[in-house]
CSV table of C-alpha atoms and ligand atoms in Angstrom, one decimal:
chain,number,residue,atom,x,y,z
A,1,UNK,CA,17.4,-32.4,-48.5
A,2,UNK,CA,17.7,-29.4,-50.7
A,3,UNK,CA,20.7,-27.4,-49.7
A,4,UNK,CA,18.8,-24.2,-48.7
A,5,UNK,CA,16.5,-26.2,-46.4
A,6,UNK,CA,19.7,-27.9,-45.1
A,7,UNK,CA,21.2,-24.5,-44.3
A,8,UNK,CA,18.1,-23.2,-42.6
A,9,UNK,CA,18.0,-26.4,-40.4
A,10,UNK,CA,21.7,-25.8,-39.4
A,11,UNK,CA,20.9,-22.2,-38.4
A,12,UNK,CA,17.8,-23.2,-36.5
A,13,UNK,CA,19.4,-26.0,-34.9
A,14,UNK,CA,22.2,-23.7,-33.8
A,15,UNK,CA,19.9,-21.1,-32.5
A,16,UNK,CA,17.9,-24.0,-30.5
A,17,UNK,CA,21.1,-24.6,-28.5
A,18,UNK,CA,21.1,-20.7,-27.4
A,19,UNK,CA,17.2,-20.4,-27.0
A,20,UNK,CA,14.1,-22.2,-26.6
A,21,UNK,CA,12.0,-18.9,-27.4
A,22,UNK,CA,9.1,-19.5,-29.8
A,23,UNK,CA,8.5,-16.1,-31.2
A,24,UNK,CA,5.6,-15.6,-33.7
A,25,UNK,CA,6.7,-12.0,-34.6
A,26,UNK,CA,9.9,-11.1,-36.4
A,27,UNK,CA,11.3,-7.7,-36.7
A,28,UNK,CA,13.7,-6.2,-39.2
A,29,UNK,CA,15.5,-2.8,-38.1
A,30,UNK,CA,16.8,-0.7,-40.7
A,31,UNK,CA,19.5,2.1,-41.1
A,32,UNK,CA,19.4,4.2,-37.9
A,33,UNK,CA,16.6,2.3,-36.5
A,34,UNK,CA,18.2,0.1,-33.8
A,35,UNK,CA,16.6,1.9,-31.0
A,36,UNK,CA,13.6,-0.3,-30.8
A,37,UNK,CA,16.0,-2.7,-29.0
A,38,UNK,CA,16.0,-0.5,-25.9
A,39,UNK,CA,12.1,-1.4,-25.6
A,40,UNK,CA,12.6,-5.0,-25.7
A,41,UNK,CA,13.1,-7.2,-22.6
A,42,UNK,CA,16.0,-9.0,-24.0
A,43,UNK,CA,16.4,-12.8,-23.2
A,44,UNK,CA,19.2,-13.8,-25.8
A,45,UNK,CA,21.5,-12.0,-28.1
A,46,UNK,CA,23.4,-13.7,-30.9
A,47,UNK,CA,26.0,-12.3,-33.1
A,48,UNK,CA,25.0,-13.0,-36.7
A,49,UNK,CA,28.9,-14.2,-37.1
A,50,UNK,CA,28.1,-17.1,-34.9
A,51,UNK,CA,25.0,-18.3,-36.7
A,52,UNK,CA,25.8,-20.9,-39.5
A,53,UNK,CA,25.3,-19.6,-42.9
A,54,UNK,CA,24.4,-16.2,-41.9
A,55,UNK,CA,26.3,-13.5,-44.0
A,56,UNK,CA,28.3,-10.7,-42.1
A,57,UNK,CA,27.0,-7.3,-42.1
A,58,UNK,CA,29.4,-4.9,-43.6
A,59,UNK,CA,27.8,-1.6,-43.3
A,60,UNK,CA,28.9,0.4,-40.1
A,61,UNK,CA,25.6,1.7,-39.4
A,62,UNK,CA,24.2,-1.9,-39.0
A,63,UNK,CA,25.0,-3.9,-35.8
A,64,UNK,CA,24.5,-7.5,-36.9
A,65,UNK,CA,22.7,-9.1,-33.9
A,66,UNK,CA,19.8,-11.5,-33.6
A,67,UNK,CA,18.0,-10.5,-30.6
A,68,UNK,CA,15.4,-12.7,-28.6
A,69,UNK,CA,13.1,-11.2,-26.1
A,70,UNK,CA,9.6,-9.8,-25.2
A,71,UNK,CA,8.1,-6.5,-26.7
A,72,UNK,CA,4.8,-5.2,-25.8
A,73,UNK,CA,4.1,-8.4,-24.0
A,74,UNK,CA,4.8,-10.7,-27.0
A,75,UNK,CA,7.7,-12.8,-27.8
A,76,UNK,CA,9.7,-11.4,-30.7
A,77,UNK,CA,12.9,-12.0,-32.6
A,78,UNK,CA,14.6,-8.9,-33.9
A,79,UNK,CA,17.3,-8.4,-36.6
A,80,UNK,CA,19.4,-5.6,-35.4
A,81,UNK,CA,21.0,-4.9,-38.7
A,82,UNK,CA,20.1,-6.4,-42.1
A,83,UNK,CA,22.0,-7.4,-45.3
A,84,UNK,CA,22.0,-5.3,-48.4
A,85,UNK,CA,22.3,-6.4,-52.1
A,86,UNK,CA,24.8,-3.7,-52.6
A,87,UNK,CA,27.0,-5.3,-50.1
A,88,UNK,CA,27.8,-8.1,-52.6
A,89,UNK,CA,25.5,-10.7,-51.0
A,90,UNK,CA,23.2,-12.8,-53.2
A,91,UNK,CA,19.5,-12.3,-52.8
A,92,UNK,CA,19.5,-15.8,-51.1
A,93,UNK,CA,21.9,-14.6,-48.5
A,94,UNK,CA,20.0,-11.2,-48.1
A,95,UNK,CA,16.6,-13.1,-47.3
A,96,UNK,CA,18.3,-16.2,-45.5
A,97,UNK,CA,17.4,-14.7,-42.0
A,98,UNK,CA,13.7,-14.3,-42.8
A,99,UNK,CA,13.7,-18.1,-43.8
A,100,UNK,CA,15.3,-18.9,-40.6
A,101,UNK,CA,12.8,-16.8,-38.7
A,102,UNK,CA,10.0,-18.7,-40.4
A,103,UNK,CA,11.3,-22.1,-39.1
A,104,UNK,CA,11.7,-20.7,-35.8
A,105,UNK,CA,7.8,-20.1,-35.8
A,106,UNK,CA,7.6,-16.4,-36.9
A,107,UNK,CA,4.4,-15.8,-39.0
A,108,UNK,CA,4.2,-12.1,-38.9
A,109,UNK,CA,7.2,-9.9,-40.1
A,110,UNK,CA,7.7,-6.2,-39.4
A,111,UNK,CA,10.2,-4.4,-41.6
A,112,UNK,CA,11.6,-0.9,-41.4
A,113,UNK,CA,14.0,0.9,-43.6
A,114,UNK,CA,15.2,4.5,-44.2
A,115,UNK,CA,14.2,5.9,-47.7
A,116,UNK,CA,14.2,8.9,-49.9
A,117,UNK,CA,10.9,10.6,-50.2
A,118,UNK,CA,9.7,11.4,-53.8
A,119,UNK,CA,6.0,12.3,-53.1
A,120,UNK,CA,6.0,15.8,-52.9
A,121,UNK,CA,3.5,15.7,-50.1
A,122,UNK,CA,6.1,13.9,-47.8
A,123,UNK,CA,8.6,15.7,-45.8
A,124,UNK,CA,11.8,14.5,-44.1
A,125,UNK,CA,11.1,12.8,-40.8
A,126,UNK,CA,7.9,11.5,-42.1
A,127,UNK,CA,6.8,7.8,-41.6
A,128,UNK,CA,5.4,6.1,-44.5
A,129,UNK,CA,3.7,2.7,-44.0
A,130,UNK,CA,4.4,0.6,-47.2
A,131,UNK,CA,1.1,-0.5,-49.0
A,132,UNK,CA,2.8,-2.0,-52.0
A,133,UNK,CA,6.4,-2.1,-53.7
A,134,UNK,CA,8.1,-2.3,-57.0
A,135,UNK,CA,11.1,-4.4,-57.4
A,136,UNK,CA,13.7,-2.7,-59.6
A,137,UNK,CA,16.8,-4.5,-57.9
A,138,UNK,CA,17.1,-6.3,-61.2
A,139,UNK,CA,17.3,-9.6,-59.2
A,140,UNK,CA,15.0,-11.8,-57.2
A,141,UNK,CA,15.5,-13.9,-54.1
A,142,UNK,CA,13.1,-16.8,-55.5
A,143,UNK,CA,15.5,-17.1,-58.9
A,144,UNK,CA,16.8,-20.8,-58.9
A,145,UNK,CA,15.3,-24.0,-58.2
A,146,UNK,CA,12.1,-23.9,-56.2
A,147,UNK,CA,11.6,-25.8,-52.9
A,148,UNK,CA,8.0,-26.6,-52.8
A,149,UNK,CA,8.3,-27.3,-49.2
A,150,UNK,CA,9.3,-23.8,-48.7
A,151,UNK,CA,6.5,-22.0,-50.8
A,152,UNK,CA,5.2,-21.9,-54.4
A,153,UNK,CA,7.1,-21.4,-57.6
A,154,UNK,CA,4.9,-18.6,-58.7
A,155,UNK,CA,3.8,-16.6,-55.5
A,156,UNK,CA,0.9,-14.2,-55.8
A,157,UNK,CA,1.7,-10.6,-55.1
A,158,UNK,CA,-1.6,-9.2,-54.9
A,159,UNK,CA,-1.0,-8.2,-51.2
A,160,UNK,CA,2.5,-8.5,-50.2
A,161,UNK,CA,1.8,-6.2,-47.3
A,162,UNK,CA,-0.9,-7.4,-45.0
A,163,UNK,CA,-4.1,-5.1,-45.1
A,164,UNK,CA,-5.1,-6.6,-41.9
A,165,UNK,CA,-1.9,-5.3,-40.3
A,166,UNK,CA,-2.0,-2.2,-42.1
A,167,UNK,CA,-5.5,-1.2,-40.6
A,168,UNK,CA,-4.1,-2.2,-37.1
A,169,UNK,CA,-1.0,0.1,-37.7
A,170,UNK,CA,-3.3,2.8,-38.9
A,171,UNK,CA,-5.4,2.8,-35.8
A,172,UNK,CA,-2.4,2.6,-33.6
A,173,UNK,CA,-0.9,5.7,-35.3
A,174,UNK,CA,-4.2,7.5,-34.8
A,175,UNK,CA,-4.1,6.7,-31.1
A,176,UNK,CA,-0.7,7.9,-30.7
A,177,UNK,CA,-1.3,11.1,-32.7
A,178,UNK,CA,1.5,10.3,-35.0
A,179,UNK,CA,1.1,11.1,-38.8
A,180,UNK,CA,1.3,8.0,-41.1
A,181,UNK,CA,1.8,8.4,-44.6
A,182,UNK,CA,1.0,5.5,-47.1
A,183,UNK,CA,2.6,4.8,-50.3
A,184,UNK,CA,4.7,2.6,-52.7
A,185,UNK,CA,8.2,1.7,-51.9
A,186,UNK,CA,10.4,1.1,-54.9
A,187,UNK,CA,13.7,-0.9,-54.2
A,188,UNK,CA,16.9,-0.1,-56.2
A,189,UNK,CA,20.2,-1.9,-55.8
A,190,UNK,CA,22.3,1.3,-54.9
A,191,UNK,CA,24.8,1.8,-53.6
A,192,UNK,CA,24.8,5.3,-55.1
A,193,UNK,CA,21.9,7.5,-54.7
A,194,UNK,CA,19.7,8.4,-57.6
A,195,UNK,CA,20.2,10.8,-60.3
A,196,UNK,CA,17.5,13.6,-60.9
A,197,UNK,CA,16.6,11.8,-63.9
A,198,UNK,CA,16.0,8.5,-62.0
A,199,UNK,CA,14.1,10.2,-59.2
A,200,UNK,CA,11.6,11.7,-62.0
A,201,UNK,CA,11.5,8.1,-63.5
A,202,UNK,CA,10.8,6.4,-60.2
A,203,UNK,CA,8.3,8.9,-59.2
A,204,UNK,CA,6.6,8.7,-62.7
A,205,UNK,CA,6.2,4.9,-62.5
A,206,UNK,CA,4.3,5.2,-59.2
A,207,UNK,CA,6.7,5.1,-56.3
A,208,UNK,CA,6.4,7.5,-53.1
A,209,UNK,CA,9.8,6.5,-51.6
A,210,UNK,CA,13.0,4.7,-52.8
A,211,UNK,CA,15.5,2.6,-50.9
A,212,UNK,CA,17.9,-0.2,-51.1
A,213,UNK,CA,16.3,-3.0,-48.8
A,214,UNK,CA,13.1,-4.5,-47.7
A,215,UNK,CA,11.8,-5.9,-51.0
A,216,UNK,CA,13.8,-9.1,-51.0
A,217,UNK,CA,12.7,-9.9,-47.5
A,218,UNK,CA,9.1,-9.1,-48.2
A,219,UNK,CA,9.2,-11.3,-51.3
A,220,UNK,CA,10.5,-14.1,-49.3
A,221,UNK,CA,7.8,-13.6,-46.6
A,222,UNK,CA,5.2,-13.9,-49.2
A,223,UNK,CA,6.9,-17.0,-50.5
A,224,UNK,CA,6.8,-18.5,-46.9
A,225,UNK,CA,3.0,-17.4,-46.3
A,226,UNK,CA,4.2,-14.7,-43.5
A,227,UNK,CA,2.2,-11.7,-43.0
A,228,UNK,CA,4.3,-8.5,-43.5
A,229,UNK,CA,4.1,-5.0,-42.3
A,230,UNK,CA,6.6,-2.4,-43.6
A,231,UNK,CA,7.7,1.2,-42.6
A,232,UNK,CA,9.9,3.6,-44.3
A,233,UNK,CA,11.3,6.6,-42.6
A,234,UNK,CA,11.6,9.3,-45.0
A,235,UNK,CA,15.1,10.6,-44.6
A,236,UNK,CA,15.8,12.7,-47.3
A,237,UNK,CA,13.6,14.6,-49.9
A,238,UNK,CA,14.0,13.7,-53.5
A,239,UNK,CA,12.4,16.3,-55.5
A,240,UNK,CA,14.3,16.1,-58.9
A,241,UNK,CA,13.7,19.9,-59.7
A,242,UNK,CA,15.0,21.0,-56.2
A,243,UNK,CA,17.6,18.2,-55.5
A,244,UNK,CA,20.1,18.9,-52.8
A,245,UNK,CA,23.4,16.6,-52.5
A,246,UNK,CA,22.6,13.5,-50.4
A,247,UNK,CA,24.3,13.6,-46.9
A,248,UNK,CA,24.7,10.3,-45.3
A,249,UNK,CA,25.3,11.7,-41.8
A,250,UNK,CA,22.1,13.6,-42.3
A,251,UNK,CA,20.2,10.5,-43.3
A,252,UNK,CA,21.3,8.7,-40.3
A,253,UNK,CA,20.4,11.8,-38.1
A,254,UNK,CA,16.9,12.0,-39.5
A,255,UNK,CA,16.3,8.2,-39.2
A,256,UNK,CA,17.5,8.6,-35.4
A,257,UNK,CA,15.5,11.4,-34.9
A,258,UNK,CA,12.3,9.9,-36.3
A,259,UNK,CA,13.0,6.5,-34.8
A,260,UNK,CA,11.0,7.0,-31.3
A,261,UNK,CA,7.9,7.5,-33.4
A,262,UNK,CA,8.3,4.3,-35.4
A,263,UNK,CA,9.4,2.5,-32.2
A,264,UNK,CA,6.1,3.7,-30.5
A,265,UNK,CA,4.0,2.5,-33.5
A,266,UNK,CA,5.8,-1.0,-33.9
A,267,UNK,CA,5.7,-1.6,-30.2
A,268,UNK,CA,2.0,-0.7,-29.9
A,269,UNK,CA,1.2,-2.9,-33.2
A,270,UNK,CA,3.0,-5.8,-31.6
A,271,UNK,CA,1.3,-5.5,-28.2
A,272,UNK,CA,-2.2,-5.4,-30.1
A,273,UNK,CA,-1.5,-8.2,-32.7
A,274,UNK,CA,-3.6,-11.4,-32.5
B,301,HPA,N1,17.7,6.6,-52.5
B,301,HPA,C1,17.8,5.3,-52.2
B,301,HPA,N2,17.9,4.9,-50.9
B,301,HPA,C2,17.9,5.8,-50.0
B,301,HPA,C3,17.4,7.2,-50.2
B,301,HPA,C4,17.4,7.6,-51.5
B,301,HPA,O1,17.3,8.7,-51.8
B,301,HPA,N3,17.4,7.8,-49.0
B,301,HPA,C5,17.6,6.9,-48.1
B,301,HPA,N4,17.8,5.7,-48.7
C-alpha cells in the first residue's frame, strides 16, 4: 500500500476506536472562528496530538481538536484549528486531515478562514463566499507520486467550489438577512502580511481577498471528489493606497465579532444539505 494511504488508514483505524460516527460533512474552522463548536451537540473530541500522522498546530489561536457531533440535525466532523504551510508543515501534512475525513465518509467540505480584503467594495467584517481561487503558495499538495486510488493525476479545476452549494449558501444568507460577498481568494504562504506593492499585484491579477490557508485543502478536496464550500471573513482592509499597519489582535477581534453571522450561515447550510 502506498505510504500516504497507509497513514490515512492508521489515522482512520485509530479514530474508529474512538467513534463509530459516519459524518458526511466535514468543517474546517479558521482563525478566530472556533465558535461554531458551541452550536454542535458534541459526541467525541479528539486532540490532534493523539491521532497518528496528524501534525501539531503551533499557532496559539488554533486549538487543534477533531470534533464529532451533530450540527443542524446532521452528523459532522469538525477541525477546530487547521495547519498552515507557514508553520513549516509540508503541503501533504497540511491536507492530511482532509484525506482522513474523506475516508471517514465525508463528501462535503465546508472551509472558513480569515482574510485581507482587497476589493474596495468589501469592508472589514464582511463575509465572502469563495467562488474561485488562485494558488500563489508556490507549492501544491498533489506534487509527488500520485495514488490513483485517491484521485487523478491531473484534477480538473473548473469548479473547485461547488456551484450547487454556493446557491444554497446564497439563499441561506438571504433568508437570514446577512450580506454575503462573493469573490476570488488568493492564497499566499505568509507568514508576513503583504506589502502595498503585493496587494496591488494580487488585486490586479483578479483576487478579492488574500489569506494563508484554504487552497491546499480545497485542492485535495477536488482531488478526492468532495464538494467544497468556502467562506472568508474580511478581517482587515488591504487597500494599497490607504494601507494601515496590520494588527493581529484586531484581525482576531474582527473574526470573533463576525463569526456569529458565519456560524449562522454554516449551520443553516448544513441543516439544508441534501
Ligand atoms: N494577508 C494575508 N492573510 C491575511 C490577511 C492579509 O492581509 N488578513 C488576514 N489574513
